[in-house]
Short mmCIF file of C-alpha atoms in Angstrom, two decimals:
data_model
loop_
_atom_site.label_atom_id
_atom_site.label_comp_id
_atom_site.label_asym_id
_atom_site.label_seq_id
_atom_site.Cartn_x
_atom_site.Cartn_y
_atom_site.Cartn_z
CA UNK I 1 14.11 70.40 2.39
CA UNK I 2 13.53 67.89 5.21
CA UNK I 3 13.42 69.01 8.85
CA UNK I 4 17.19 67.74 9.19
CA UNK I 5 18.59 69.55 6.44
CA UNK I 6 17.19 72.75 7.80
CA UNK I 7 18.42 72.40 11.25
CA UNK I 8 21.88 71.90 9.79
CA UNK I 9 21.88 74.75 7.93
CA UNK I 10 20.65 76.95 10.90
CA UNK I 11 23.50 75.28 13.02
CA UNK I 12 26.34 76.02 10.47
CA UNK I 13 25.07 79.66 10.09
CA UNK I 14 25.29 79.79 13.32
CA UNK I 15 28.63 78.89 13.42
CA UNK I 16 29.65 80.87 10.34
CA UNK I 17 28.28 83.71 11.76
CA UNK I 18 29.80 83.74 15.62
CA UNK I 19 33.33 82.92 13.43
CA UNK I 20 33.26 86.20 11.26
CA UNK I 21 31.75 88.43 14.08
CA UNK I 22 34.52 86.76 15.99
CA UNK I 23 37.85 87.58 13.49
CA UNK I 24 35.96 91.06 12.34
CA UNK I 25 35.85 92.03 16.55
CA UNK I 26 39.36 91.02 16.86
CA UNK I 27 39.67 93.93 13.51
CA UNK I 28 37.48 96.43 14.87
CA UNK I 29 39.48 96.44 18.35
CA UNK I 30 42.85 95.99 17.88
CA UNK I 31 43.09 96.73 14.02
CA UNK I 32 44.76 99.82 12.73
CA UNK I 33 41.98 101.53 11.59
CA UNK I 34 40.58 101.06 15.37
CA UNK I 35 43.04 103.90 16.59
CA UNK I 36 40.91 106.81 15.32
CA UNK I 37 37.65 105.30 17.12
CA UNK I 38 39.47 105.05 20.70
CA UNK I 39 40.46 108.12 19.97
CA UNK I 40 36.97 109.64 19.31
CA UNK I 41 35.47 107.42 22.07
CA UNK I 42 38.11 109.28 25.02
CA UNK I 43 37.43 112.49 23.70
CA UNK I 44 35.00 113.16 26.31
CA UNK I 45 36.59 111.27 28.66
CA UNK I 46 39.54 113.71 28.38
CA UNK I 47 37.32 116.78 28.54
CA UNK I 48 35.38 115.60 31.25
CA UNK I 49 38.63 114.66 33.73
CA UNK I 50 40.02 117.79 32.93
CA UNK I 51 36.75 119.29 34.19
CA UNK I 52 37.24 117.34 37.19
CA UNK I 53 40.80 118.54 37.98
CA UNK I 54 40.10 122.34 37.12
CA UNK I 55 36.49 123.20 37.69
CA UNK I 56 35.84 124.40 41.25
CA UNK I 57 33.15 122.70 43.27
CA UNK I 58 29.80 123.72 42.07
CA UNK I 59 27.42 124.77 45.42
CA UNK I 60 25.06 122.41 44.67
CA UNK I 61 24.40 118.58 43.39
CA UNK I 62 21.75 119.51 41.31
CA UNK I 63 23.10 121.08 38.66
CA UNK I 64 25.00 118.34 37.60
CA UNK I 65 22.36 116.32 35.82
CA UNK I 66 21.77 119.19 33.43
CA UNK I 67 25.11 119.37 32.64
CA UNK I 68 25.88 115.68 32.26
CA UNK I 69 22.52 116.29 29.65
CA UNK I 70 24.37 119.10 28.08
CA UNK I 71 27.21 116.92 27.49
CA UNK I 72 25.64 113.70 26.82
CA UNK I 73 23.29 115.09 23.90
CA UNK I 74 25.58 117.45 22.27
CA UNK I 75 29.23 115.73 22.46
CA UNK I 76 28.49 112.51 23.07
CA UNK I 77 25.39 111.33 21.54
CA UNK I 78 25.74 114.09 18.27
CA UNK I 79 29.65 113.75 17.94
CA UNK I 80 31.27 110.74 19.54
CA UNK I 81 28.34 108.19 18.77
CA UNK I 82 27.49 109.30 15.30
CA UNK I 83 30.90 109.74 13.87
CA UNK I 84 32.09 106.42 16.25
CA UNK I 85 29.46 104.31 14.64
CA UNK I 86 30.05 105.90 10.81
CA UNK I 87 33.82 105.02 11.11
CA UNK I 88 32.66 101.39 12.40
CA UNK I 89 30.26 100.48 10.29
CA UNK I 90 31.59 102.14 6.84
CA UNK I 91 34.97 100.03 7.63
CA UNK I 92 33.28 96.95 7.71
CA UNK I 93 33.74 96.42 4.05
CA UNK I 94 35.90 99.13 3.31
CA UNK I 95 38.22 98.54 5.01
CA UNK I 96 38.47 94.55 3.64
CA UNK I 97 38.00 96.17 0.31
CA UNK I 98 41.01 98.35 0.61
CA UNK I 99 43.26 95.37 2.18
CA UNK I 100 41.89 93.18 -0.53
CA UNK I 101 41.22 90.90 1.79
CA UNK I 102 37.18 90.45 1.20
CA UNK I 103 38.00 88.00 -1.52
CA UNK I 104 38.77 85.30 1.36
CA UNK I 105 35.18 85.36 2.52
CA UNK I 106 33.90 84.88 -0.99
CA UNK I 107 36.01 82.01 -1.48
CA UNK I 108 34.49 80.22 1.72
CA UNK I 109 31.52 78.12 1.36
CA UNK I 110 29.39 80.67 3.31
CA UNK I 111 26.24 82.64 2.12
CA UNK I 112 26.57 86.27 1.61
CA UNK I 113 23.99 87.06 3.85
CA UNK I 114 25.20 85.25 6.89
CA UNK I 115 28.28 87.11 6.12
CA UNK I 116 27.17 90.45 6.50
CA UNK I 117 25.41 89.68 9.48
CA UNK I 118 28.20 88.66 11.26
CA UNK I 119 29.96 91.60 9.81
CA UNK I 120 27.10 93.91 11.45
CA UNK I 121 26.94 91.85 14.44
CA UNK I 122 30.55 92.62 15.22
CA UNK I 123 30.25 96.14 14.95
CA UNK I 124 26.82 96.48 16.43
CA UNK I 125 28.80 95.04 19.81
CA UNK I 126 31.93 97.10 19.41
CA UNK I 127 30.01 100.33 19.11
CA UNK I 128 28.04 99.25 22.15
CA UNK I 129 30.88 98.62 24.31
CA UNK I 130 33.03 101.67 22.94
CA UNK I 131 30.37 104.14 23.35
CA UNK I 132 28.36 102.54 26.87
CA UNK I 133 31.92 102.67 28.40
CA UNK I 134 32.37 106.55 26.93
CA UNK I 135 29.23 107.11 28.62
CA UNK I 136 29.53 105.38 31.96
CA UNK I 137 33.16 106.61 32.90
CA UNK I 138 31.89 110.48 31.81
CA UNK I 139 28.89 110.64 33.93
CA UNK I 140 31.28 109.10 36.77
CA UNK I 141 33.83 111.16 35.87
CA UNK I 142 31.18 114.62 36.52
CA UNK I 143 29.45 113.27 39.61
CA UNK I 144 32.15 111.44 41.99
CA UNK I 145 34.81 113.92 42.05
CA UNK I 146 33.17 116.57 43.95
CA UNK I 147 30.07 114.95 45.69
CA UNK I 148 31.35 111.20 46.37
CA UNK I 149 28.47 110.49 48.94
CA UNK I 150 25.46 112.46 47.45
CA UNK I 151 26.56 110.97 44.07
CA UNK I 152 26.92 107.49 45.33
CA UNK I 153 23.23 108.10 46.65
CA UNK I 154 21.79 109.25 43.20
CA UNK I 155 23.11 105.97 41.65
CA UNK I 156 22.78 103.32 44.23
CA UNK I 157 19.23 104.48 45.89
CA UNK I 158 18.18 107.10 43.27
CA UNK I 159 17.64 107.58 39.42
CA UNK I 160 20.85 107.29 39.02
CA UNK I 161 20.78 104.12 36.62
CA UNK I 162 17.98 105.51 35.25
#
């Protein structure tokens, strides 16, 4: 294979592959089977607002880190991210499988492999924007409601980020 031919065939993978992750993200966030992952993904969102709106102001800020680890390691990382990721990933080709729809790929002139990539691509960057979002609007959703300027000092100046 000449030098030519190979650059081609990296450029039309390329392209093969941004096209499926693009139709299979369109799937994974507006599809049907997408309901149950939002779902999962504002479950802690949900417990952690109505934490906000009940819970009496703790005496102190530094409590809150702790609790925000509490949270983060057992609901969200154990629950929301593991479950998230196995409905995600395991629908990938299920669910094309079950819509007998899969056979449309296989009848393009496209390699399986670059397939599945894009296929794994897509749901590698829907599980990262489901669950960094989850994430982000909890830990806001624990700090800002009852210490707005000692929290805004944690994340702006302090480990916040971290």
């Amino acid at each position: 294979m000449s030098s030519l031919e190979s650059k081609t065939s990296w450029s039309l993978w390329r392209r093969q592959i941004v096209a499926v992750m693009r139709l299979e993200l369109k799937k994974n966030f507006f599809g049907k089977r997408s309901v149950l992952v939002y779902l999962l993904a504002l479950m802690p969102v949900f417990l952690l607002t109505c934490l906000a709106l009940l819970m009496p102001a703790t005496s102190t800020f530094t409590n809150l880190p702790r609790i925000f680890a509490w949270i983060y390691g057992g609901l969200i990382l154990r629950t929301v991210v593991f479950f998230g990721c196995a409905w995600i990933f395991m629908n990938l080709f299920r669910g094309d499988l079950v819509d007998r729809s899969l056979h449309y790929y296989f009848l393009s002139a496209m390699r399986r492999e670059v397939l599945v990539l894009g296929k794994y691509l897509s749901g590698l960057v829907t599980a990262i924007i489901l669950f960094v979002g989850t994430t982000v609007v909890s830990m806001l959703l624990l700090y800002f409601p009852h210490f707005g300027s000692e929290s805004a000092r944690f994340f702006l100046d302090g480990q916040g980020f971290g």
